[in-house]
Structures are given as structure tokens and as C-alpha cells.
CSV table of C-alpha atoms and ligand atoms in Angstrom, one decimal:
chain,number,residue,atom,x,y,z
H,1,MET,CA,31.1,-15.7,-5.8
H,2,LYS,CA,30.9,-13.3,-7.7
H,3,PRO,CA,27.0,-11.7,-7.6
H,4,ASP,CA,26.0,-10.6,-11.4
H,5,LEU,CA,26.2,-6.8,-11.5
H,6,THR,CA,25.0,-6.8,-15.3
H,7,TRP,CA,21.8,-5.5,-14.7
H,8,LEU,CA,23.3,-2.1,-13.8
H,9,ILE,CA,24.0,-1.9,-17.3
H,10,ASP,CA,21.9,-3.4,-19.7
H,11,PRO,CA,19.2,-3.0,-18.3
H,12,GLY,CA,17.7,-6.4,-20.7
H,13,ILE,CA,19.7,-8.1,-19.5
H,14,THR,CA,18.6,-11.8,-17.6
H,15,LEU,CA,20.1,-12.7,-14.8
H,16,MET,CA,21.2,-16.5,-13.8
H,17,VAL,CA,17.7,-19.0,-12.5
H,18,GLY,CA,19.3,-21.0,-10.1
H,19,LEU,CA,16.1,-24.5,-9.5
H,20,GLY,CA,13.9,-23.2,-7.0
H,21,LEU,CA,14.9,-24.0,-3.4
H,22,ILE,CA,11.6,-23.4,-1.5
H,23,THR,CA,8.9,-26.5,-1.3
H,24,THR,CA,6.2,-25.2,-4.2
H,25,VAL,CA,2.4,-25.4,-1.8
H,26,SER,CA,0.2,-27.3,-4.3
H,27,CYS,CA,-3.8,-26.9,-4.3
H,28,ARG,CA,-4.5,-29.8,-4.3
H,29,GLU,CA,-8.7,-28.9,-3.0
H,30,GLN,CA,-10.5,-30.9,-5.6
H,31,GLY,CA,-14.1,-31.1,-5.5
H,32,HIS,CA,-15.5,-28.0,-4.6
H,33,LYS,CA,-18.7,-27.5,-5.0
H,34,GLU,CA,-20.3,-23.7,-4.8
H,35,ALA,CA,-22.8,-23.2,-1.6
H,36,PRO,CA,-24.2,-19.8,-1.5
H,37,HIS,CA,-23.7,-18.4,1.6
H,38,SER,CA,-26.7,-19.2,4.1
H,39,SER,CA,-25.1,-15.1,6.6
H,40,GLU,CA,-27.7,-12.2,6.4
H,41,LYS,CA,-24.2,-9.9,7.1
H,42,PRO,CA,-21.8,-9.9,4.3
H,43,ASN,CA,-18.8,-11.1,4.1
H,44,ILE,CA,-15.1,-8.8,3.8
H,45,LEU,CA,-12.6,-9.9,1.4
H,46,PHE,CA,-9.4,-7.7,3.0
H,47,ILE,CA,-6.5,-7.1,0.4
H,48,ALA,CA,-3.2,-5.2,1.4
H,49,VAL,CA,-0.9,-4.8,-0.8
H,50,ASP,CA,2.7,-3.8,-0.1
H,51,ASP,CA,3.7,-0.6,-1.6
H,52,LEU,CA,0.8,-1.1,-4.3
H,53,ARG,CA,0.8,2.6,-6.1
H,54,PRO,CA,-1.6,4.1,-7.9
H,55,GLU,CA,-0.2,2.7,-11.1
H,56,LEU,CA,-3.0,0.2,-13.0
H,57,GLY,CA,-4.8,-0.5,-15.6
H,58,CYS,CA,-7.9,0.9,-13.7
H,59,TYR,CA,-5.8,3.8,-12.6
H,60,GLY,CA,-6.0,4.2,-16.7
H,61,ASN,CA,-2.3,3.4,-16.5
H,62,SER,CA,-1.3,1.7,-20.3
H,63,VAL,CA,2.1,-0.3,-19.4
H,64,VAL,CA,0.9,-1.8,-15.9
H,65,SER,CA,-1.0,-4.9,-16.7
H,66,SER,CA,-3.5,-5.4,-13.9
H,67,PRO,CA,-5.9,-7.2,-15.4
H,68,ASN,CA,-7.9,-8.6,-12.6
H,69,ILE,CA,-7.4,-5.8,-10.4
H,70,ASP,CA,-9.7,-4.4,-13.8
H,71,ARG,CA,-11.7,-6.8,-12.9
H,72,LEU,CA,-12.3,-6.0,-9.5
H,73,ALA,CA,-12.6,-2.3,-10.3
H,74,GLU,CA,-15.6,-3.0,-12.7
H,75,SER,CA,-17.3,-4.7,-10.6
H,76,GLY,CA,-16.4,-2.1,-7.9
H,77,ILE,CA,-15.8,1.9,-7.5
H,78,VAL,CA,-12.9,2.9,-8.1
H,79,PHE,CA,-11.4,6.3,-5.1
H,80,LYS,CA,-9.0,8.2,-7.2
H,81,ARG,CA,-7.8,10.5,-5.1
H,82,ALA,CA,-7.1,8.0,-2.0
H,83,PHE,CA,-4.8,9.2,0.9
H,84,CYS,CA,-2.9,7.4,2.9
H,85,ASN,CA,-2.7,8.6,6.2
H,86,VAL,CA,1.2,8.8,6.3
H,87,PRO,CA,3.7,7.3,3.6
H,88,VAL,CA,5.4,3.9,5.8
H,89,SER,CA,3.9,0.7,5.9
H,90,GLY,CA,3.5,-0.2,9.7
H,91,ALA,CA,2.2,3.3,10.5
H,92,SER,CA,-0.2,3.6,7.4
H,93,ARG,CA,-1.2,0.5,8.1
H,94,ALA,CA,-2.1,1.0,12.3
H,95,SER,CA,-3.4,4.3,11.3
H,96,LEU,CA,-6.2,2.2,8.8
H,97,LEU,CA,-7.2,0.1,10.9
H,98,THR,CA,-7.9,2.1,14.1
H,99,GLY,CA,-9.5,4.6,11.8
H,100,THR,CA,-7.3,7.2,12.8
H,101,ARG,CA,-4.7,9.4,12.3
H,102,PRO,CA,-0.7,9.9,13.5
H,103,THR,CA,0.2,13.1,15.9
H,104,ASN,CA,3.0,13.5,17.0
H,105,TYR,CA,3.0,10.0,18.9
H,106,ARG,CA,1.5,7.3,17.4
H,107,PHE,CA,2.2,5.8,13.9
H,108,LEU,CA,5.6,6.9,13.3
H,109,ASN,CA,7.4,3.4,11.5
H,110,PHE,CA,7.5,0.6,9.9
H,111,ASN,CA,7.7,-1.0,12.7
H,112,THR,CA,4.3,0.1,14.6
H,113,TRP,CA,2.5,-1.5,17.3
H,114,VAL,CA,-1.3,-0.5,17.7
H,115,ASP,CA,-0.7,-2.5,21.0
H,116,LYS,CA,2.3,0.0,21.8
H,117,ASP,CA,1.0,3.1,20.5
H,118,TYR,CA,-3.3,3.5,20.7
H,119,PRO,CA,-4.1,1.1,23.3
H,120,GLY,CA,-6.7,1.8,23.9
H,121,ALA,CA,-8.3,1.4,20.1
H,122,THR,CA,-10.6,-0.9,19.5
H,123,THR,CA,-9.0,-1.8,15.8
H,124,LEU,CA,-11.1,-3.2,12.9
H,125,PRO,CA,-10.9,-6.7,13.3
H,126,GLN,CA,-11.5,-6.7,16.8
H,127,HIS,CA,-14.7,-4.5,16.8
H,128,LEU,CA,-15.9,-7.1,13.4
H,129,ARG,CA,-15.2,-10.1,15.6
H,130,LYS,CA,-16.6,-9.0,18.5
H,131,ASN,CA,-20.0,-8.3,16.9
H,132,GLY,CA,-19.8,-11.9,15.6
H,133,TYR,CA,-17.7,-12.4,12.5
H,134,TYR,CA,-14.7,-14.5,11.9
H,135,THR,CA,-11.5,-12.7,11.2
H,136,VAL,CA,-8.3,-14.0,9.4
H,137,SER,CA,-5.2,-12.4,8.4
H,138,LEU,CA,-2.9,-13.3,6.0
H,139,SER,CA,0.4,-12.2,5.9
H,140,LYS,CA,0.8,-8.8,6.9
H,141,VAL,CA,-1.5,-6.9,7.4
H,142,PHE,CA,-0.8,-5.5,10.7
H,143,HIS,CA,3.1,-5.1,10.5
H,144,ASN,CA,3.8,-7.2,13.7
H,145,GLU,CA,2.3,-10.0,14.0
H,146,GLY,CA,0.8,-10.5,17.2
H,147,ASP,CA,-0.9,-7.1,17.3
H,148,SER,CA,-3.8,-6.1,17.7
H,149,ASN,CA,-4.4,-8.5,20.4
H,150,GLY,CA,-7.2,-10.7,20.2
H,151,ALA,CA,-8.9,-9.3,17.2
H,152,TRP,CA,-8.0,-13.1,14.4
H,153,ASP,CA,-9.6,-16.2,15.3
H,154,ALA,CA,-6.5,-16.9,12.6
H,155,GLU,CA,-3.6,-15.3,12.0
H,156,TRP,CA,-0.9,-16.7,9.4
H,157,ARG,CA,2.3,-16.6,7.8
H,158,PRO,CA,3.8,-17.6,4.9
H,159,SER,CA,8.2,-18.6,5.6
H,160,GLY,CA,10.5,-20.5,3.3
H,161,THR,CA,14.2,-20.8,2.9
H,162,GLY,CA,15.9,-17.9,3.2
H,163,THR,CA,15.4,-14.4,5.0
H,164,TRP,CA,12.7,-12.8,4.3
H,165,ARG,CA,13.2,-11.3,1.3
H,166,ASN,CA,12.6,-14.5,0.1
H,167,TYR,CA,15.1,-14.9,-2.7
H,168,LEU,CA,14.5,-18.3,-4.5
H,169,THR,CA,17.4,-18.8,-7.1
H,170,SER,CA,21.0,-19.7,-5.2
H,171,SER,CA,23.4,-16.9,-6.5
H,172,ASN,CA,20.8,-14.8,-4.9
H,173,LEU,CA,20.3,-16.2,-1.4
H,174,ALA,CA,23.8,-17.1,-1.3
H,175,ILE,CA,24.7,-13.2,-1.7
H,176,ASP,CA,21.6,-12.6,1.0
H,177,THR,CA,23.4,-15.1,3.6
H,178,THR,CA,26.9,-14.3,3.9
H,179,ILE,CA,26.7,-10.3,2.7
H,180,SER,CA,22.7,-9.7,4.2
H,181,ARG,CA,22.7,-7.4,1.4
H,182,GLY,CA,19.7,-9.0,-0.5
H,183,MET,CA,19.8,-8.6,-4.9
H,184,PRO,CA,16.9,-5.9,-5.3
H,185,PHE,CA,15.4,-8.3,-7.2
H,186,GLU,CA,15.3,-11.9,-9.1
H,187,ARG,CA,13.5,-12.8,-12.5
H,188,ALA,CA,13.1,-16.7,-11.7
H,189,ASP,CA,11.6,-18.8,-13.8
H,190,VAL,CA,9.3,-20.1,-11.0
H,191,PRO,CA,5.7,-21.2,-10.1
H,192,ASP,CA,3.6,-18.5,-8.8
H,193,SER,CA,3.4,-20.0,-5.5
H,194,SER,CA,7.0,-20.6,-4.5
H,195,TYR,CA,7.4,-17.3,-3.7
H,196,TYR,CA,5.5,-16.2,-0.4
H,197,ASP,CA,2.3,-14.3,-2.1
H,198,GLY,CA,2.0,-17.7,-3.7
H,199,LYS,CA,2.2,-19.4,-0.8
H,200,THR,CA,-0.8,-17.1,1.6
H,201,THR,CA,-2.7,-17.8,-2.3
H,202,MET,CA,-3.4,-20.6,-1.7
H,203,LYS,CA,-3.6,-20.8,2.1
H,204,ALA,CA,-6.5,-17.8,1.4
H,205,ILE,CA,-8.2,-20.4,-1.3
H,206,ARG,CA,-8.0,-23.2,1.3
H,207,HIS,CA,-10.4,-20.5,4.2
H,208,ILE,CA,-12.4,-19.8,1.6
H,209,ARG,CA,-13.9,-23.0,0.9
H,210,LYS,CA,-14.4,-23.7,4.2
H,211,LEU,CA,-15.3,-20.3,5.3
H,212,SER,CA,-18.2,-20.6,2.4
H,213,GLN,CA,-19.5,-24.1,4.6
H,214,SER,CA,-19.6,-22.2,7.9
H,215,GLY,CA,-22.3,-19.6,7.4
H,216,GLN,CA,-20.5,-17.5,10.7
H,217,PRO,CA,-19.9,-14.2,8.3
H,218,PHE,CA,-16.1,-13.8,7.5
H,219,PHE,CA,-13.4,-10.8,7.6
H,220,LEU,CA,-10.9,-13.0,5.4
H,221,ALA,CA,-7.6,-10.5,5.6
H,222,VAL,CA,-5.1,-10.6,3.4
H,223,GLY,CA,-1.5,-9.3,2.6
H,224,PHE,CA,0.7,-9.6,-0.6
H,225,LEU,CA,4.3,-8.2,-0.2
H,226,LYS,CA,5.3,-7.5,-3.6
H,227,PRO,CA,5.4,-5.4,-4.6
H,228,HIS,CA,8.0,-3.7,-1.8
H,229,LEU,CA,11.7,-4.6,-2.6
H,230,PRO,CA,13.6,-7.0,-3.5
H,231,PHE,CA,11.4,-7.2,-7.0
H,232,ASN,CA,10.8,-10.6,-6.5
H,233,ALA,CA,8.5,-12.2,-9.4
H,234,PRO,CA,8.3,-15.6,-11.5
H,235,GLU,CA,10.2,-14.9,-15.0
H,236,LYS,CA,6.8,-14.4,-17.0
H,237,TYR,CA,5.3,-11.6,-14.7
H,238,TRP,CA,8.9,-9.8,-16.3
H,239,ASP,CA,8.2,-11.5,-19.6
H,240,ILE,CA,5.0,-8.0,-20.0
H,241,TYR,CA,7.2,-6.1,-20.3
H,242,ASP,CA,9.2,-4.2,-22.9
H,243,PRO,CA,12.2,-2.1,-20.9
H,244,GLU,CA,11.6,0.3,-24.2
H,245,LEU,CA,7.9,1.0,-23.3
H,246,ILE,CA,8.8,1.1,-19.0
H,247,GLY,CA,11.2,4.3,-19.7
H,248,ILE,CA,12.4,6.1,-16.7
H,249,ALA,CA,11.0,8.8,-14.5
H,250,SER,CA,10.1,12.4,-16.2
H,251,ASN,CA,10.9,14.4,-13.6
H,252,PRO,CA,13.9,12.6,-12.0
H,253,ASN,CA,14.9,16.1,-10.5
H,254,PRO,CA,14.0,17.6,-6.9
H,255,PRO,CA,11.4,20.6,-7.8
H,256,GLU,CA,12.8,24.0,-8.2
H,257,ASP,CA,12.6,25.5,-4.3
H,258,ALA,CA,12.0,22.8,-2.9
H,259,PRO,CA,13.1,23.0,0.5
H,260,PRO,CA,16.1,19.8,1.9
H,261,GLN,CA,13.4,18.0,4.2
H,262,ALA,CA,11.5,17.6,0.9
H,263,ILE,CA,13.9,14.9,-0.5
H,264,HIS,CA,15.2,11.5,1.2
H,265,THR,CA,18.2,10.2,-0.1
H,266,TRP,CA,16.8,6.2,-0.2
H,267,GLY,CA,17.7,3.9,2.5
H,268,GLU,CA,15.6,2.0,2.1
H,269,LEU,CA,16.6,1.4,-1.1
H,270,ARG,CA,20.0,1.4,-0.9
H,271,GLN,CA,20.3,-1.3,1.7
H,272,TYR,CA,20.4,-3.5,-1.8
H,273,TYR,CA,23.4,-4.8,-3.1
H,274,SER,CA,24.9,-3.1,-6.3
H,275,ILE,CA,23.2,0.3,-5.3
H,276,PRO,CA,25.4,3.2,-4.8
H,277,GLU,CA,25.5,4.0,-0.9
H,278,LYS,CA,25.6,8.1,-3.0
H,279,GLY,CA,24.8,9.3,-6.1
H,280,PRO,CA,21.6,8.3,-8.2
H,281,LEU,CA,21.9,5.6,-10.5
H,282,THR,CA,22.3,4.7,-14.6
H,283,ASP,CA,19.0,5.6,-16.3
H,284,SER,CA,20.0,1.8,-17.3
H,285,ALA,CA,19.2,0.4,-13.3
H,286,ALA,CA,16.6,2.8,-13.2
H,287,ASN,CA,14.7,1.3,-15.9
H,288,THR,CA,15.5,-1.7,-14.4
H,289,LEU,CA,13.7,-1.7,-11.0
H,290,ARG,CA,11.2,-0.6,-12.9
H,291,HIS,CA,10.6,-3.2,-15.1
H,292,GLY,CA,11.3,-5.3,-11.2
H,293,TYR,CA,8.1,-3.3,-9.9
H,294,TYR,CA,5.8,-3.1,-12.6
H,295,ALA,CA,6.2,-7.4,-12.9
H,296,CYS,CA,5.8,-7.2,-8.6
H,297,VAL,CA,2.6,-6.0,-9.7
H,298,SER,CA,1.6,-8.0,-12.2
H,299,TYR,CA,2.4,-11.1,-10.4
H,300,THR,CA,0.8,-9.8,-7.2
H,301,ASP,CA,-2.5,-9.0,-9.8
H,302,ALA,CA,-2.8,-12.3,-11.0
H,303,GLN,CA,-3.1,-14.0,-7.2
H,304,ILE,CA,-5.7,-11.7,-6.4
H,305,GLY,CA,-7.1,-13.0,-9.4
H,306,LEU,CA,-7.1,-16.3,-8.1
H,307,LEU,CA,-8.6,-15.0,-5.4
H,308,LEU,CA,-11.8,-13.3,-6.8
H,309,ASP,CA,-11.7,-17.2,-8.7
H,310,GLU,CA,-12.6,-18.5,-5.5
H,311,LEU,CA,-15.2,-15.9,-4.5
H,312,GLU,CA,-16.9,-17.1,-7.7
H,313,LYS,CA,-16.1,-20.5,-7.2
H,314,THR,CA,-18.1,-20.9,-4.5
H,315,GLY,CA,-20.7,-18.9,-4.3
H,316,LEU,CA,-19.7,-16.0,-2.3
H,317,ALA,CA,-18.9,-12.8,-4.8
H,318,GLU,CA,-22.1,-11.8,-4.5
H,319,ASN,CA,-22.8,-11.7,-0.9
H,320,THR,CA,-18.8,-10.4,0.3
H,321,ILE,CA,-16.8,-6.9,0.2
H,322,VAL,CA,-14.5,-7.0,-1.4
H,323,VAL,CA,-12.0,-4.1,-0.5
H,324,LEU,CA,-8.7,-3.6,-2.5
H,325,TRP,CA,-5.2,-0.5,-0.8
H,326,GLY,CA,-2.4,-0.3,-1.5
H,327,ASP,CA,-0.5,1.0,2.0
H,328,HIS,CA,1.3,3.9,0.4
H,329,GLY,CA,2.3,5.0,-3.2
H,330,TRP,CA,6.0,4.7,-3.6
H,331,ASN,CA,9.2,7.0,-5.9
H,332,LEU,CA,9.7,5.4,-8.2
H,333,GLY,CA,12.7,7.9,-9.9
H,334,GLU,CA,10.5,10.7,-9.9
H,335,HIS,CA,12.2,13.7,-8.3
H,336,GLY,CA,15.6,11.6,-8.0
H,337,LEU,CA,13.6,9.6,-4.8
H,338,TRP,CA,12.8,6.2,-4.0
H,339,CYS,CA,10.9,4.4,-2.1
H,340,LYS,CA,8.4,6.4,0.7
H,341,HIS,CA,9.0,8.2,3.1
H,342,CYS,CA,8.2,11.4,1.5
H,343,ASN,CA,4.8,13.8,1.1
H,344,PHE,CA,4.3,14.1,-2.5
H,345,ASN,CA,1.7,12.4,-4.2
H,346,THR,CA,3.5,9.9,-5.3
H,347,SER,CA,4.5,8.5,-2.3
H,348,LEU,CA,0.7,9.7,0.0
H,349,ASN,CA,-1.5,8.9,-4.0
H,350,ALA,CA,-2.5,4.4,-3.3
H,351,PRO,CA,-4.9,2.7,-4.5
H,352,LEU,CA,-8.2,2.1,-3.2
H,353,ILE,CA,-11.2,-0.2,-4.5
H,354,PHE,CA,-14.3,-1.2,-3.3
H,355,LYS,CA,-17.1,-3.7,-4.8
H,356,ALA,CA,-19.6,-4.2,-1.2
H,357,PRO,CA,-24.0,-5.7,-2.2
H,358,GLY,CA,-26.0,-3.3,-3.8
H,359,ILE,CA,-23.5,-0.8,-5.1
H,360,LYS,CA,-23.1,-0.4,-8.8
H,361,GLY,CA,-20.1,-1.1,-10.2
H,362,GLY,CA,-17.7,-0.1,-12.9
H,363,LYS,CA,-17.1,3.7,-11.1
H,364,GLU,CA,-14.8,6.1,-10.7
H,365,CYS,CA,-15.0,8.6,-7.9
H,366,ASN,CA,-13.1,11.7,-7.9
H,367,SER,CA,-13.4,13.1,-4.1
H,368,ILE,CA,-10.9,12.9,-1.6
H,369,THR,CA,-10.4,9.8,0.4
H,370,GLU,CA,-8.4,9.0,3.2
H,371,PHE,CA,-7.6,5.8,4.3
H,372,ILE,CA,-9.6,6.6,7.2
H,373,ASP,CA,-12.5,6.3,5.9
H,374,ILE,CA,-12.3,2.6,5.4
H,375,TYR,CA,-13.1,1.8,9.0
H,376,PRO,CA,-16.7,3.6,9.2
H,377,THR,CA,-17.0,2.1,5.7
H,378,LEU,CA,-16.9,-1.1,6.3
H,379,CYS,CA,-19.0,-0.6,9.2
H,380,GLU,CA,-21.5,1.9,7.8
H,381,LEU,CA,-21.9,-1.7,5.0
H,382,THR,CA,-22.0,-4.1,7.7
H,383,GLY,CA,-24.5,-2.8,9.7
H,384,LEU,CA,-22.6,-2.3,12.6
H,385,PRO,CA,-22.3,0.4,15.2
H,386,LEU,CA,-18.9,3.2,14.9
H,387,PRO,CA,-16.7,3.4,18.0
H,388,ASP,CA,-16.1,7.0,19.6
H,389,HIS,CA,-12.5,7.1,18.6
H,390,LEU,CA,-13.0,7.0,14.8
H,391,GLU,CA,-11.3,10.3,13.5
H,392,GLY,CA,-12.9,9.1,9.2
H,393,GLU,CA,-16.6,9.2,7.4
H,394,SER,CA,-17.9,7.1,5.7
H,395,LEU,CA,-17.7,6.6,2.0
H,396,VAL,CA,-20.6,4.6,1.3
H,397,LYS,CA,-23.1,8.3,0.1
H,398,ARG,CA,-19.7,8.4,-2.8
H,399,LEU,CA,-20.3,4.0,-3.3
H,400,LYS,CA,-23.7,4.8,-4.1
H,401,LYS,CA,-23.4,8.3,-5.7
H,402,PRO,CA,-19.2,8.4,-6.6
H,403,GLY,CA,-20.2,12.0,-8.5
H,404,ARG,CA,-20.8,13.3,-5.1
H,405,LYS,CA,-18.5,15.4,-2.8
H,406,GLU,CA,-18.0,14.4,0.1
H,407,LYS,CA,-14.9,15.8,2.0
H,408,ASP,CA,-12.7,17.9,0.3
H,409,TYR,CA,-9.3,17.5,2.4
H,410,ALA,CA,-7.1,14.8,3.8
H,411,VAL,CA,-4.0,15.3,5.8
H,412,CYS,CA,-1.4,12.8,6.0
H,413,LYS,CA,1.9,12.6,8.3
H,414,PHE,CA,5.7,11.6,7.4
H,415,ASN,CA,7.8,12.1,10.5
H,416,ASN,CA,7.7,15.9,11.2
H,417,GLY,CA,6.2,17.4,7.7
H,418,VAL,CA,2.7,17.3,7.8
H,419,THR,CA,0.6,17.8,4.5
H,420,LEU,CA,-3.1,19.2,3.0
H,421,ILE,CA,-4.6,18.2,0.1
H,422,ASP,CA,-7.6,19.9,-0.9
H,423,GLU,CA,-9.5,20.0,-4.7
H,424,THR,CA,-6.4,21.0,-7.1
H,425,LEU,CA,-2.8,22.2,-3.4
H,426,PHE,CA,-1.0,19.8,-2.2
H,427,PHE,CA,0.9,22.3,1.2
H,428,THR,CA,3.0,20.2,3.4
H,429,GLU,CA,5.0,21.7,6.9
H,430,TRP,CA,7.2,21.4,8.9
H,431,TYR,CA,7.3,21.7,12.3
H,432,ASN,CA,10.2,22.1,15.0
H,433,LYS,CA,9.4,20.6,18.4
H,434,ARG,CA,7.6,22.8,20.3
H,435,ASP,CA,5.5,22.6,16.9
H,436,SER,CA,6.6,25.3,14.6
H,437,ALA,CA,6.9,25.8,10.9
H,438,ILE,CA,10.3,25.5,10.1
H,439,ALA,CA,9.9,24.7,5.9
H,440,ASN,CA,6.9,24.2,3.4
H,441,MET,CA,6.1,23.5,0.4
H,442,LEU,CA,3.3,24.4,-1.8
H,443,TYR,CA,2.3,22.7,-5.1
H,444,ASP,CA,-0.9,22.9,-7.5
H,445,HIS,CA,-1.5,20.5,-9.4
H,446,ASP,CA,-4.4,22.4,-11.7
H,447,SER,CA,-1.0,23.8,-13.0
H,448,ASP,CA,1.8,22.2,-11.6
H,449,PRO,CA,-0.2,17.7,-11.4
H,450,GLY,CA,3.7,16.3,-11.4
H,451,GLU,CA,4.8,19.1,-8.0
H,452,ASN,CA,7.9,20.4,-9.7
H,453,VAL,CA,7.8,24.1,-8.6
H,454,ASN,CA,7.3,24.8,-5.9
H,455,LEU,CA,5.1,27.8,-5.2
H,456,SER,CA,5.5,28.7,-1.1
H,457,LYS,CA,9.0,30.4,-1.3
H,458,ASP,CA,6.8,32.9,-3.9
H,459,GLN,CA,5.9,36.3,-2.9
H,460,ASP,CA,2.5,36.4,-4.5
H,461,TYR,CA,1.2,33.2,-2.8
H,462,SER,CA,2.2,33.8,1.0
H,463,GLN,CA,-1.5,35.1,2.1
H,464,LEU,CA,-2.4,31.4,0.9
H,465,VAL,CA,0.3,29.9,2.4
H,466,THR,CA,-0.7,31.5,5.4
H,467,SER,CA,-4.4,30.2,5.3
H,468,LEU,CA,-3.3,27.4,4.7
H,469,SER,CA,-1.0,26.7,7.4
H,470,LYS,CA,-3.9,28.0,9.3
H,471,THR,CA,-6.3,25.3,8.3
H,472,LEU,CA,-3.5,22.5,7.9
H,473,LYS,CA,-3.5,22.8,12.1
H,474,GLU,CA,-7.0,22.8,12.4
H,475,LYS,CA,-7.2,19.6,10.3
H,476,ARG,CA,-4.3,17.5,11.5
H,477,GLY,CA,-6.5,16.6,13.9
H,478,PRO,CA,-7.1,16.9,18.1
H,479,ALA,CA,-4.5,15.0,19.1
H,480,PHE,CA,-2.2,15.7,17.3
H,481,LEU,CA,0.3,17.0,19.6
H,482,THR,CA,-1.3,14.6,22.6
H,483,GLN,CA,1.0,12.7,24.1
H,484,LEU,CA,0.6,9.0,25.4
H,485,ASN,CA,-0.2,7.7,28.6
K,1,CA,CA1,4.3,-0.8,3.1
């Protein structure tokens, strides 16, 4: 077998496409009629998108095609300055779904289990279920299936031929299984329902139809796996884009004076076949990866559109809260970085959109928002009590008046680096095991939104750095140094 590596040279090349090897899931339920929901409690459609950065039409991006998320934004509130609390999947989800901050001892990596890291916390789905909600998890919501014991009435994940990387072409399946390093993307002429996310959508539609008849309020959590690597998407979503318009990152170099702790070697991407073990990508390779990422965003956007359509068709849209979030940002070549796993804005800023009954939509909120704020927001919107352990603040006031300035900071953590974000400043400090700062970086988004010049080494900023360091330790949470067990 000779893998096709021409994509490294010519971004316009189309890979060989094999016949779809996975049986497609068809959706043939017919004759469904509108049925108003009888419950007084609002339902919740909770959409988690893996590795989605806020490059969407409703976030002001003119290249990415996201008409369905934009449609949701027109009837909801777009949080422009929403930040994940940990820029890696499992930990971000565990933090969000417990409504608590990461610490030195919990929510550390992609493989986080809530039940191991914070067994005393009542998770959002556990809380809703205890209070009368029918809870469903489809595909990746928590990172690990079976986590958060007792959280779900129904839990399901898609499956198919091959590995979790979910290739459909014969050539890519062969690379993945014989070399154990899959290609970083796939462009295949297949129906949407061939890939896992299409199957998840069909499953979610069937659940919505059943739930519309149940009379019980529901929490339907749907996880989409794209645009997480590998960038596998049906060809028609690749065809939306002109590679020349996608280009490459405008700041492909590390920031001036950034400490070495700020930069990583994007090991997640280097695991893929055809990616060099060391050094930067060629411009054409970078362009193709960005093209694949955007194709996956548009593919996921189309699936989200089908869910929104189904809420309308079943009469559920009016009494259903819709929350859409990406679990963290992603670097597409900025600072020479790929993937997440860092403390730059590209890794921490992520999409968050809320649509709720009685909330006038089509507005933006520029107040700083953290993902730990989602849990208490849903409690307030559903009239449920707040569990004692929550560390976030409800966003309901901001939903009602998006211009309000409420919270004025966010704190995000990755490994031993912790970032304090305020109105314009992004300050990160790295700690040693004795909790002493060993490195830092500071960016002022007013003058440097791309974070290209670290100001923390500048003597003019030394007093500010001292002050921010003190504030960071105050804001990072009371449990930051508390060891579990
Ligand atoms: Ca993720």
C-alpha cells in the first residue's frame, strides 16, 4: 500500500475516494405530526461540539460557512467572550458539567473521569434527572462512556468499521489499521449519515420524536465529534471552500519574548500519518488542514440544522432551551501551533450560544463568560436549586440584557499554567510544585489581539504583573491546592 501524500504539496488535490464501507443509517420515520409539549418545565437540547473554535458566521467570520449555527444565533444570545476553563476535551467537559474549576488535582487531561476526580459533585445531568428530567447522552458528552454514574436515562455512542478515527475510504482504512497512524483528514463522496456524526444526528432525531410525545421534560445532550481530528467530512463540505480564500495563519511565529512553557510541539497532530515528526508544516499542508477543519465545521453545522429543524417540526422549539458550546478553542497554525493544549486565546476562547424561552434573541454579549457559568444558568432557567459545590455564576441576567457587564474575569488552566483574563489583559503564570511562579506572559488585547508580543518582560509592566499575579491566585478557586482523598 502506498499512501497518497500529494496533499503535502498541492492543497487542491483530491484524494482517492473509496466506496463507503460503513452501512449508512437511514432515517425513514414518516408521518410525524406536530405535538405540543405538555410539560411546564422547559426542555434542554445541549449540543457539545468537539474542538470547535469560534470561527463562525455569527462570530464575524466571513470564510466559514455555518448557516445553521448562525440561524440559532439569530434566535439566541451569542457569547463572544466565552472561555473554557481547561483547553482539553475530557477536563473541559468535566469542569463544565460539574460547574467547578480545575485544580492542581482534578480535571487535568483528555481522559478525565468525573467520578474519579470529583466523586462528591452532582453533575448537571444527575441534577436534572433527580429533579424530574429525562436525560439522554448521545455520542461524546462526558469524555468517557459510563462516567457520572446514574446521570442518564439513556446513553449511546455511534460505532462502525475501523477505529474511532472513522475513515470510510479503503485507502485510509488500510493506513489506519496497518500502520496505526491515520491520515489527518478525509474527503469522501459519501452521504452525511455515513460518518459517526451523521449517525448521531439520526439517533437524536429519533429521540426528539419520541420525547415530543412523552410529556416529561428532557435534557438531550448531543455530542458532535467534528471538527476534532482527523478532519473527515463528506466531499460536498470540502467543496464549499476555495483554498485560496482560506490561506494560512497570519501570525505563524511564536510571540516575541514568550517563555518556552507557552509553546508545545502539537503532539496530537504529529501522531497522524504524513505529518512530520519535527518542525513546521509547509504552507500548502497548513492550508489543506485548515480546509479540512472548515469542511468539518460545515458538516457539523448541517447536522445541527437537522436537530433545529426537528424541534420545529415536533412543536418543541418554543419550550426548549438550546445551548451550543465548543469544548475549547483550537490553533490552526497561529504561533506555529496546532491543536489546543495551551494558554493562548486561540485555545481558550470557544463558542457559546444560548437560546431560551422568553429570551429575545439575535444579540451578542461581550461580557466575560466562563463555561462553569453554564450549569447555574440552566438551574435558573429550569427553576432548580443550585447545588452547593457550583463555582460559576448564572448568565440569566446577561441573557435578558446582553449589554450588562457582569463577571469581569475568567480563569483557565492547562497543566501548570493558569491564565487570568480581564477586560483587555491575558496574563498567564506557570507554577512549580511549591506553587511559586516560574514563568509568565502578558498580552494586551487592546493593542495586540493576536498575542504576538509578551509584555511581562517589559519593566514598564512589572507593577502590573505583580498585581495580576496576586489577583490570579485569589481568583483561581479555593480548592486549587487541595489534594483529593
Ligand atoms: Ca475537544
